[in-house]
mmCIF file of C-alpha atoms and ligand atoms in Angstrom:
data_model
loop_
_atom_site.group_PDB
_atom_site.id
_atom_site.type_symbol
_atom_site.label_atom_id
_atom_site.label_comp_id
_atom_site.label_asym_id
_atom_site.label_seq_id
_atom_site.Cartn_x
_atom_site.Cartn_y
_atom_site.Cartn_z
ATOM 1 C CA MET C 602 0.000 0.000 0.000
ATOM 2 C CA LYS C 603 0.985 3.650 -0.316
ATOM 3 C CA ALA C 604 1.882 5.669 2.749
ATOM 4 C CA ALA C 605 3.670 8.901 3.594
ATOM 5 C CA VAL C 606 6.769 8.110 5.621
ATOM 6 C CA CYS C 607 8.627 10.606 7.795
ATOM 7 C CA THR C 608 12.302 10.001 6.971
ATOM 8 C CA GLY C 609 13.690 12.345 9.650
ATOM 9 C CA TYR C 610 12.925 15.532 11.571
ATOM 10 C CA GLY C 611 12.998 18.572 9.330
ATOM 11 C CA PRO C 612 11.163 20.507 6.601
ATOM 12 C CA PRO C 613 8.065 19.129 4.819
ATOM 13 C CA GLU C 614 10.296 17.371 2.251
ATOM 14 C CA VAL C 615 11.245 14.751 4.862
ATOM 15 C CA LEU C 616 7.811 13.289 4.121
ATOM 16 C CA GLN C 617 8.005 10.814 1.257
ATOM 17 C CA VAL C 618 5.252 8.733 -0.259
ATOM 18 C CA ARG C 619 6.394 5.108 -0.540
ATOM 19 C CA GLU C 620 5.148 1.565 -0.956
ATOM 20 C CA VAL C 621 5.040 -0.115 2.460
ATOM 21 C CA GLY C 622 3.790 -3.503 3.663
ATOM 22 C CA GLU C 623 0.064 -4.183 3.956
ATOM 23 C CA PRO C 624 -1.280 -4.451 7.505
ATOM 24 C CA ALA C 625 -3.009 -7.696 8.437
ATOM 25 C CA ALA C 626 -5.748 -8.001 11.048
ATOM 26 C CA GLY C 627 -5.002 -10.168 14.082
ATOM 27 C CA ARG C 628 -7.978 -11.867 15.705
ATOM 28 C CA ASN C 629 -8.886 -8.755 17.770
ATOM 29 C CA ASP C 630 -8.125 -6.148 15.095
ATOM 30 C CA VAL C 631 -9.789 -4.274 12.284
ATOM 31 C CA VAL C 632 -8.134 -3.138 9.070
ATOM 32 C CA ILE C 633 -9.495 0.211 7.960
ATOM 33 C CA GLY C 634 -9.264 1.548 4.430
ATOM 34 C CA ILE C 635 -8.402 5.179 5.048
ATOM 35 C CA ARG C 636 -10.196 7.652 2.776
ATOM 36 C CA ALA C 637 -9.221 10.890 4.510
ATOM 37 C CA ALA C 638 -6.654 11.940 7.114
ATOM 38 C CA THR C 639 -6.255 15.325 8.754
ATOM 39 C CA VAL C 640 -2.981 17.274 8.685
ATOM 40 C CA THR C 641 -2.902 18.857 12.127
ATOM 41 C CA ALA C 642 -0.760 21.469 13.838
ATOM 42 C CA SER C 643 0.537 18.625 16.033
ATOM 43 C CA ASP C 644 1.634 16.558 13.002
ATOM 44 C CA VAL C 645 3.595 19.543 11.734
ATOM 45 C CA LEU C 646 5.214 20.118 15.108
ATOM 46 C CA ILE C 647 6.322 16.486 15.441
ATOM 47 C CA ARG C 648 7.698 16.375 11.876
ATOM 48 C CA SER C 649 9.691 19.564 12.416
ATOM 49 C CA GLY C 650 11.405 18.194 15.530
ATOM 50 C CA ILE C 651 10.629 21.598 17.120
ATOM 51 C CA PRO C 652 13.980 23.239 16.234
ATOM 52 C CA SER C 653 13.002 26.407 18.131
ATOM 53 C CA ALA C 654 12.428 24.547 21.436
ATOM 54 C CA ARG C 655 14.992 24.575 24.242
ATOM 55 C CA LEU C 656 17.563 21.786 24.109
ATOM 56 C CA VAL C 657 16.117 20.000 27.150
ATOM 57 C CA MET C 658 12.616 20.120 25.713
ATOM 58 C CA ARG C 659 13.855 18.836 22.348
ATOM 59 C CA ALA C 660 15.794 16.013 24.001
ATOM 60 C CA MET C 661 12.712 14.997 26.000
ATOM 61 C CA MET C 662 10.567 15.058 22.908
ATOM 62 C CA ARG C 663 13.031 12.873 21.004
ATOM 63 C CA LEU C 664 13.306 10.438 23.880
ATOM 64 C CA PHE C 665 9.568 10.020 23.613
ATOM 65 C CA MET C 666 9.117 10.247 19.819
ATOM 66 C CA GLY C 667 12.392 8.805 18.463
ATOM 67 C CA PHE C 668 15.924 10.217 18.328
ATOM 68 C CA THR C 669 16.770 10.773 14.663
ATOM 69 C CA ARG C 670 13.275 10.378 13.244
ATOM 70 C CA PRO C 671 9.808 9.639 14.583
ATOM 71 C CA ARG C 672 9.594 6.052 15.810
ATOM 72 C CA ARG C 673 6.128 5.912 14.261
ATOM 73 C CA ALA C 674 7.262 6.341 10.656
ATOM 74 C CA ILE C 675 3.800 6.958 9.198
ATOM 75 C CA PRO C 676 2.421 10.239 10.622
ATOM 76 C CA GLY C 677 -1.175 11.314 11.076
ATOM 77 C CA ALA C 678 -3.494 10.703 14.004
ATOM 78 C CA VAL C 679 -6.976 11.332 12.581
ATOM 79 C CA LEU C 680 -8.732 9.271 9.942
ATOM 80 C CA ALA C 681 -12.064 8.582 8.336
ATOM 81 C CA GLY C 682 -12.599 5.448 6.301
ATOM 82 C CA GLU C 683 -14.211 2.046 5.989
ATOM 83 C CA VAL C 684 -13.606 -1.254 7.729
ATOM 84 C CA GLU C 685 -12.061 -3.627 5.171
ATOM 85 C CA SER C 686 -11.481 -6.701 7.312
ATOM 86 C CA VAL C 687 -12.056 -7.800 10.891
ATOM 87 C CA GLY C 688 -10.335 -10.381 13.087
ATOM 88 C CA ARG C 689 -12.300 -13.431 14.090
ATOM 89 C CA ASN C 690 -12.995 -12.231 17.664
ATOM 90 C CA VAL C 691 -14.288 -8.815 16.609
ATOM 91 C CA THR C 692 -17.987 -8.157 17.117
ATOM 92 C CA ARG C 693 -17.949 -4.357 17.418
ATOM 93 C CA PHE C 694 -17.399 -3.700 13.691
ATOM 94 C CA ARG C 695 -18.300 -5.303 10.405
ATOM 95 C CA VAL C 696 -16.724 -5.069 6.967
ATOM 96 C CA GLY C 697 -18.073 -1.955 5.240
ATOM 97 C CA ASP C 698 -18.725 0.064 8.433
ATOM 98 C CA ARG C 699 -17.853 3.738 8.069
ATOM 99 C CA VAL C 700 -15.597 4.738 10.966
ATOM 100 C CA TRP C 701 -13.478 7.592 12.223
ATOM 101 C CA ALA C 702 -10.592 7.451 14.652
ATOM 102 C CA PHE C 703 -8.052 9.510 16.558
ATOM 103 C CA THR C 704 -5.039 7.226 16.913
ATOM 104 C CA LEU C 705 -3.094 9.578 19.226
ATOM 105 C CA MET C 706 0.596 8.610 19.549
ATOM 106 C CA ARG C 707 0.091 5.450 17.493
ATOM 107 C CA CYS C 708 -0.182 7.730 14.379
ATOM 108 C CA GLY C 709 -0.291 5.790 11.059
ATOM 109 C CA CYS C 710 -3.107 7.664 9.295
ATOM 110 C CA TYR C 711 -1.233 9.038 6.241
ATOM 111 C CA ALA C 712 -1.665 5.657 4.548
ATOM 112 C CA GLN C 713 -4.112 3.678 2.464
ATOM 113 C CA ARG C 714 -4.777 1.270 5.320
ATOM 114 C CA ILE C 715 -4.229 0.889 9.050
ATOM 115 C CA CYS C 716 -4.667 -2.015 11.446
ATOM 116 C CA LEU C 717 -6.088 -1.102 14.862
ATOM 117 C CA PRO C 718 -7.308 -3.151 17.818
ATOM 118 C CA ALA C 719 -11.109 -3.113 17.642
ATOM 119 C CA THR C 720 -11.066 -1.859 21.237
ATOM 120 C CA THR C 721 -9.040 1.266 20.311
ATOM 121 C CA LYS C 722 -10.291 4.004 22.622
ATOM 122 C CA LEU C 723 -10.995 6.625 19.967
ATOM 123 C CA LEU C 724 -12.388 4.443 17.178
ATOM 124 C CA ALA C 725 -16.111 4.731 16.509
ATOM 125 C CA PRO C 726 -18.768 4.745 13.781
ATOM 126 C CA ALA C 727 -18.492 7.962 11.753
ATOM 127 C CA PRO C 728 -21.470 10.372 11.498
ATOM 128 C CA SER C 729 -23.764 9.122 8.750
ATOM 129 C CA ASN C 730 -24.383 12.557 7.224
ATOM 130 C CA LEU C 731 -20.747 13.470 6.505
ATOM 131 C CA THR C 732 -18.388 12.551 3.684
ATOM 132 C CA HIS C 733 -15.058 11.013 4.688
ATOM 133 C CA ASP C 734 -13.279 14.361 4.158
ATOM 134 C CA GLU C 735 -15.798 16.139 6.359
ATOM 135 C CA ALA C 736 -15.691 13.473 9.064
ATOM 136 C CA ALA C 737 -11.883 13.659 9.240
ATOM 137 C CA ALA C 738 -12.197 17.389 9.935
ATOM 138 C CA ILE C 739 -13.955 16.946 13.280
ATOM 139 C CA PRO C 740 -12.145 14.745 15.852
ATOM 140 C CA TYR C 741 -8.922 16.717 16.433
ATOM 141 C CA GLY C 742 -10.361 20.198 16.921
ATOM 142 C CA GLY C 743 -13.607 18.819 18.295
ATOM 143 C CA LEU C 744 -12.101 16.673 21.057
ATOM 144 C CA LEU C 745 -9.690 19.395 22.176
ATOM 145 C CA ALA C 746 -12.358 22.103 22.186
ATOM 146 C CA LEU C 747 -14.852 19.843 23.957
ATOM 147 C CA TYR C 748 -12.369 18.987 26.706
ATOM 148 C CA PHE C 749 -11.539 22.612 27.549
ATOM 149 C CA LEU C 750 -15.088 23.946 27.178
ATOM 150 C CA ARG C 751 -16.420 21.211 29.453
ATOM 151 C CA ALA C 752 -13.746 22.162 31.974
ATOM 152 C CA ALA C 753 -15.010 25.752 31.660
ATOM 153 C CA GLN C 754 -18.520 24.602 32.705
ATOM 154 C CA ILE C 755 -20.316 27.115 30.507
ATOM 155 C CA ARG C 756 -23.795 27.935 31.747
ATOM 156 C CA ARG C 757 -26.637 29.068 29.471
ATOM 157 C CA GLY C 758 -26.385 32.783 28.711
ATOM 158 C CA GLU C 759 -22.771 33.176 29.815
ATOM 159 C CA ARG C 760 -20.489 35.346 27.716
ATOM 160 C CA VAL C 761 -17.690 33.376 26.067
ATOM 161 C CA LEU C 762 -14.730 34.738 24.127
ATOM 162 C CA VAL C 763 -12.940 32.312 21.777
ATOM 163 C CA TYR C 764 -9.504 33.645 20.835
ATOM 164 C CA GLY C 765 -8.189 32.122 17.588
ATOM 165 C CA ALA C 766 -11.622 31.103 16.413
ATOM 166 C CA SER C 767 -10.733 30.183 12.835
ATOM 167 C CA GLY C 768 -8.337 27.220 13.341
ATOM 168 C CA ALA C 769 -9.198 23.557 13.834
ATOM 169 C CA ILE C 770 -9.797 23.972 17.554
ATOM 170 C CA GLY C 771 -11.302 27.454 17.271
ATOM 171 C CA THR C 772 -13.962 26.580 14.690
ATOM 172 C CA ALA C 773 -15.064 23.644 16.839
ATOM 173 C CA ALA C 774 -14.947 25.764 20.008
ATOM 174 C CA VAL C 775 -17.254 28.453 18.603
ATOM 175 C CA GLN C 776 -19.874 25.854 17.723
ATOM 176 C CA ILE C 777 -19.588 23.836 20.936
ATOM 177 C CA ALA C 778 -19.698 26.976 23.113
ATOM 178 C CA LYS C 779 -22.890 28.000 21.278
ATOM 179 C CA HIS C 780 -24.322 24.515 21.778
ATOM 180 C CA PHE C 781 -23.594 24.806 25.520
ATOM 181 C CA GLY C 782 -25.674 27.995 25.571
ATOM 182 C CA GLY C 783 -22.919 30.611 25.549
ATOM 183 C CA THR C 784 -23.104 33.993 23.859
ATOM 184 C CA VAL C 785 -19.948 33.810 21.782
ATOM 185 C CA THR C 786 -17.500 36.462 20.645
ATOM 186 C CA ALA C 787 -15.027 35.005 18.147
ATOM 187 C CA VAL C 788 -11.577 36.530 17.600
ATOM 188 C CA CYS C 789 -9.770 35.943 14.297
ATOM 189 C CA SER C 790 -8.232 37.900 11.418
ATOM 190 C CA ALA C 791 -10.367 39.980 9.026
ATOM 191 C CA ALA C 792 -10.425 37.291 6.323
ATOM 192 C CA ASN C 793 -12.187 34.869 8.686
ATOM 193 C CA LEU C 794 -14.816 37.108 10.299
ATOM 194 C CA GLU C 795 -17.558 35.852 7.971
ATOM 195 C CA LEU C 796 -16.557 32.218 8.543
ATOM 196 C CA VAL C 797 -16.852 32.452 12.326
ATOM 197 C CA ARG C 798 -20.168 34.291 12.088
ATOM 198 C CA SER C 799 -21.449 31.523 9.811
ATOM 199 C CA LEU C 800 -20.535 29.028 12.559
ATOM 200 C CA GLY C 801 -22.816 30.845 14.982
ATOM 201 C CA ALA C 802 -20.618 33.462 16.655
ATOM 202 C CA ASP C 803 -22.743 36.331 17.992
ATOM 203 C CA ALA C 804 -19.900 38.802 17.444
ATOM 204 C CA ALA C 805 -16.553 38.668 15.661
ATOM 205 C CA VAL C 806 -13.446 40.776 16.296
ATOM 206 C CA ASP C 807 -10.362 41.155 14.079
ATOM 207 C CA TYR C 808 -7.302 40.713 16.346
ATOM 208 C CA THR C 809 -5.002 42.505 13.895
ATOM 209 C CA THR C 810 -6.423 46.008 14.437
ATOM 210 C CA ALA C 811 -4.989 48.389 17.045
ATOM 211 C CA ASP C 812 -8.337 48.849 18.807
ATOM 212 C CA ALA C 813 -9.074 45.094 18.959
ATOM 213 C CA PRO C 814 -8.864 44.865 22.800
ATOM 214 C CA ALA C 815 -11.350 47.719 23.142
ATOM 215 C CA ARG C 816 -13.706 46.224 20.576
ATOM 216 C CA ALA C 817 -13.569 42.784 22.154
ATOM 217 C CA GLY C 818 -14.615 44.465 25.405
ATOM 218 C CA ALA C 819 -14.671 42.958 28.878
ATOM 219 C CA GLY C 820 -16.931 41.091 31.299
ATOM 220 C CA TYR C 821 -16.508 37.604 29.828
ATOM 221 C CA ASP C 822 -17.438 34.637 31.996
ATOM 222 C CA VAL C 823 -15.173 32.365 29.971
ATOM 223 C CA VAL C 824 -12.174 33.150 27.779
ATOM 224 C CA PHE C 825 -10.793 30.256 25.734
ATOM 225 C CA ASP C 826 -7.457 30.731 23.974
ATOM 226 C CA ALA C 827 -7.644 28.205 21.123
ATOM 227 C CA VAL C 828 -4.263 28.993 19.523
ATOM 228 C CA GLY C 829 -1.855 28.453 22.394
ATOM 229 C CA ARG C 830 1.223 30.164 23.688
ATOM 230 C CA ARG C 831 3.178 30.535 20.467
ATOM 231 C CA LYS C 832 0.745 32.899 18.709
ATOM 232 C CA THR C 833 0.454 36.320 20.251
ATOM 233 C CA SER C 834 -1.118 39.718 19.591
ATOM 234 C CA PRO C 835 -1.949 42.820 21.699
ATOM 235 C CA LEU C 836 -5.471 41.464 22.095
ATOM 236 C CA LYS C 837 -4.136 38.169 23.395
ATOM 237 C CA ALA C 838 -2.041 39.985 25.989
ATOM 238 C CA ALA C 839 -5.244 41.699 27.150
ATOM 239 C CA LEU C 840 -7.252 38.487 27.557
ATOM 240 C CA PRO C 841 -6.971 38.254 31.384
ATOM 241 C CA ASN C 842 -8.424 41.781 31.615
ATOM 242 C CA ALA C 843 -11.397 40.747 29.486
ATOM 243 C CA LEU C 844 -12.640 38.436 32.245
ATOM 244 C CA ALA C 845 -15.555 39.306 34.512
ATOM 245 C CA PRO C 846 -14.784 38.949 38.242
ATOM 246 C CA GLY C 847 -14.660 35.196 38.869
ATOM 247 C CA GLY C 848 -14.384 34.491 35.130
ATOM 248 C CA ARG C 849 -12.521 31.410 33.864
ATOM 249 C CA LEU C 850 -9.530 31.596 31.483
ATOM 250 C CA PHE C 851 -8.403 28.470 29.606
ATOM 251 C CA SER C 852 -5.653 27.981 27.049
ATOM 252 C CA VAL C 853 -5.382 25.010 24.744
ATOM 253 C CA ASP C 854 -1.757 24.678 25.910
ATOM 254 C CA ASP C 855 -2.653 24.566 29.642
ATOM 255 C CA ARG C 856 -2.435 20.778 29.815
ATOM 256 C CA LEU C 857 -2.827 17.552 27.895
ATOM 257 C CA PRO C 858 -6.529 16.932 27.442
ATOM 258 C CA ARG C 859 -8.069 13.635 28.519
ATOM 259 C CA VAL C 860 -10.241 12.184 25.799
ATOM 260 C CA ARG C 861 -12.700 9.293 25.855
ATOM 261 C CA ARG C 862 -14.619 7.307 23.286
ATOM 262 C CA ALA C 863 -17.851 8.776 24.637
ATOM 263 C CA ASP C 864 -16.568 12.224 23.628
ATOM 264 C CA LEU C 865 -15.973 11.100 20.047
ATOM 265 C CA GLU C 866 -19.451 9.581 19.978
ATOM 266 C CA TYR C 867 -20.874 12.812 21.385
ATOM 267 C CA LEU C 868 -19.173 14.819 18.605
ATOM 268 C CA GLY C 869 -20.743 12.405 16.113
ATOM 269 C CA GLU C 870 -24.178 13.105 17.591
ATOM 270 C CA LEU C 871 -23.587 16.870 17.388
ATOM 271 C CA ALA C 872 -22.509 16.514 13.754
ATOM 272 C CA GLU C 873 -25.547 14.412 12.865
ATOM 273 C CA ALA C 874 -27.802 16.971 14.558
ATOM 274 C CA GLY C 875 -26.171 19.786 12.552
ATOM 275 C CA ALA C 876 -24.810 21.442 15.707
ATOM 276 C CA LEU C 877 -21.174 20.845 14.702
ATOM 277 C CA ARG C 878 -20.206 21.546 11.113
ATOM 278 C CA PRO C 879 -16.847 20.433 9.764
ATOM 279 C CA VAL C 880 -14.678 23.189 8.327
ATOM 280 C CA VAL C 881 -12.393 21.965 5.551
ATOM 281 C CA ASP C 882 -10.044 24.601 4.201
ATOM 282 C CA ARG C 883 -8.029 22.604 1.661
ATOM 283 C CA ARG C 884 -7.817 19.033 0.414
ATOM 284 C CA TYR C 885 -4.570 17.519 -0.899
ATOM 285 C CA PRO C 886 -3.999 14.071 -2.401
ATOM 286 C CA LEU C 887 -1.642 11.890 -0.333
ATOM 287 C CA GLU C 888 1.099 12.456 -2.926
ATOM 288 C CA GLN C 889 1.096 16.174 -2.024
ATOM 289 C CA VAL C 890 1.577 15.605 1.691
ATOM 290 C CA ALA C 891 4.632 17.913 1.795
ATOM 291 C CA GLU C 892 2.603 20.797 0.286
ATOM 292 C CA ALA C 893 -0.164 20.142 2.809
ATOM 293 C CA HIS C 894 2.368 20.362 5.666
ATOM 294 C CA ARG C 895 3.850 23.567 4.257
ATOM 295 C CA TYR C 896 0.405 25.153 4.182
ATOM 296 C CA VAL C 897 -0.503 24.068 7.730
ATOM 297 C CA GLU C 898 2.904 25.224 8.979
ATOM 298 C CA GLY C 899 2.003 28.728 7.753
ATOM 299 C CA GLY C 900 -0.270 28.912 10.810
ATOM 300 C CA HIS C 901 -3.285 30.423 9.057
ATOM 301 C CA LYS C 902 -5.399 27.540 7.910
ATOM 302 C CA LYS C 903 -9.156 27.904 8.252
ATOM 303 C CA GLY C 904 -10.378 24.923 10.217
ATOM 304 C CA ASN C 905 -8.796 21.804 8.786
ATOM 305 C CA VAL C 906 -6.587 20.501 5.995
ATOM 306 C CA VAL C 907 -7.393 17.021 4.777
ATOM 307 C CA LEU C 908 -5.396 14.441 2.820
ATOM 308 C CA THR C 909 -7.649 12.530 0.451
ATOM 309 C CA ILE C 910 -6.585 8.933 0.068
ATOM 310 C CA GLY C 911 -7.778 6.525 -2.599
ATOM 311 C CA GLY C 912 -8.146 2.758 -2.098
HETATM 312 N N1 LIG L 194 -2.709 20.791 24.777
HETATM 313 C C1 LIG L 194 -2.566 19.964 23.763
HETATM 314 O O1 LIG L 194 -2.413 18.769 23.935
HETATM 315 C C2 LIG L 194 -2.653 20.483 22.357
HETATM 316 C C3 LIG L 194 -2.900 19.588 21.321
HETATM 317 C C4 LIG L 194 -2.977 20.072 20.032
HETATM 318 C C5 LIG L 194 -2.796 21.417 19.783
HETATM 319 N N2 LIG L 194 -2.515 22.274 20.792
HETATM 320 C C6 LIG L 194 -2.309 23.703 20.539
HETATM 321 O O2 LIG L 194 -3.396 24.197 19.830
HETATM 322 C C7 LIG L 194 -2.935 25.138 18.912
HETATM 323 C C8 LIG L 194 -3.976 25.367 17.853
HETATM 324 O O3 LIG L 194 -4.206 24.198 17.095
HETATM 325 P P1 LIG L 194 -5.069 24.296 15.752
HETATM 326 O O4 LIG L 194 -4.944 22.984 15.099
HETATM 327 O O5 LIG L 194 -6.427 24.835 16.013
HETATM 328 O O6 LIG L 194 -4.212 25.355 14.975
HETATM 329 P P2 LIG L 194 -4.447 25.924 13.558
HETATM 330 O O7 LIG L 194 -5.668 25.332 12.940
HETATM 331 O O8 LIG L 194 -3.165 25.815 12.822
HETATM 332 O O9 LIG L 194 -4.706 27.434 13.918
HETATM 333 C C9 LIG L 194 -4.561 28.278 12.933
HETATM 334 C C10 LIG L 194 -5.375 29.489 13.306
HETATM 335 O O10 LIG L 194 -4.640 30.293 14.237
HETATM 336 C C11 LIG L 194 -4.952 31.621 13.941
HETATM 337 N N3 LIG L 194 -3.860 32.521 14.314
HETATM 338 C C12 LIG L 194 -2.605 32.551 13.823
HETATM 339 N N4 LIG L 194 -1.883 33.508 14.453
HETATM 340 C C13 LIG L 194 -2.732 34.074 15.351
HETATM 341 C C14 LIG L 194 -2.585 35.111 16.311
HETATM 342 N N5 LIG L 194 -1.445 35.772 16.482
HETATM 343 N N6 LIG L 194 -3.651 35.425 17.061
HETATM 344 C C15 LIG L 194 -4.822 34.773 16.900
HETATM 345 N N7 LIG L 194 -5.025 33.784 16.015
HETATM 346 C C16 LIG L 194 -3.979 33.444 15.251
HETATM 347 C C17 LIG L 194 -5.178 31.636 12.455
HETATM 348 O O11 LIG L 194 -6.211 32.517 12.220
HETATM 349 P P3 LIG L 194 -6.004 33.766 11.252
HETATM 350 O O12 LIG L 194 -5.582 33.195 9.917
HETATM 351 O O13 LIG L 194 -7.359 34.368 11.263
HETATM 352 O O14 LIG L 194 -4.915 34.580 11.893
HETATM 353 C C18 LIG L 194 -5.605 30.233 12.067
HETATM 354 O O15 LIG L 194 -6.957 30.126 11.720
HETATM 355 C C19 LIG L 194 -1.602 24.545 18.445
HETATM 356 O O16 LIG L 194 -0.770 25.531 17.883
HETATM 357 C C20 LIG L 194 -1.067 23.994 19.738
HETATM 358 O O17 LIG L 194 -0.318 25.002 20.398
HETATM 359 C C21 LIG L 194 -2.451 21.832 22.072
#
């Protein structure tokens, strides 16, 4: 089968599409034919080897991920596809089932097929109303946004500010915060104001203008920073001041989120109910994986970038 292989840490060109061995299902496994995989900010970070990180941090990362190249040669942690074969003990899935999965550190999604234990925590039936490309655009941003917004315990009518509302996590956060009953102000650049409004934001603020902190205002019950520590602006620096007394501030980089299968299933229900729409910015064929990484690395994708993968 064809797969993108990460040949070392470095620029997007370290990703090469090659023929690799076919996976075979053991008695408790499923083999999934992958139709779409998401290129995430995390994939890009791992591939790069984080050259800008402190030496200690880089050494720790490589201890965990692999010294000269990622131990998991095939990158990608989010897939949508179809079950192609099942092991003899598997009752949870049948051949032909449409599924989606977040494989976490196991990676392996930039490939035509993957073999996973049927009990894999974040493997579930995909929403029936979405194409494979659309389905692949939900789990990464959706699970991260859901984790932090649940921690925020949004109550109906509370004012919520989502900073960085146009990325994978941000576009999911706007919709989930609305679903939880929040009144949502979305912060993004001018080009994405219409997008975030179309996702349900009650107000949208361009973070690139000098008066952005004033226009975003104050008195928020919840502020969620969906872009993390590395992306800054004057408005971001002002986020703590935007909180109402007793307000809750969360950043996507605060901690590693804990994710459960029930959360993935919940996202599927939201998608089927139309409360969570996938946002796909660009699609690239597997062969153009390096271009896809270069685009995501630019840091300005709208929602998600998806690799389309043929059988
Ligand atoms: N805690 C964890 O385990 C964990 C896991 C995964 C990711 N993360 C963090 O989550 C972050 C976001 O992930 P993602 O996949 O949503 O990223 P993403 O899709 O690449 O985010 C891109 C978005 O960031 C916006 N942006 C860029 N510079 C900005 C700035 N200075 N101020 C505000 N917005 C800015 C861009 O919007 P414009 O084009 O409108 O500027 C773009 O839409 C990652 O960078 C990482 O730090 C944490």
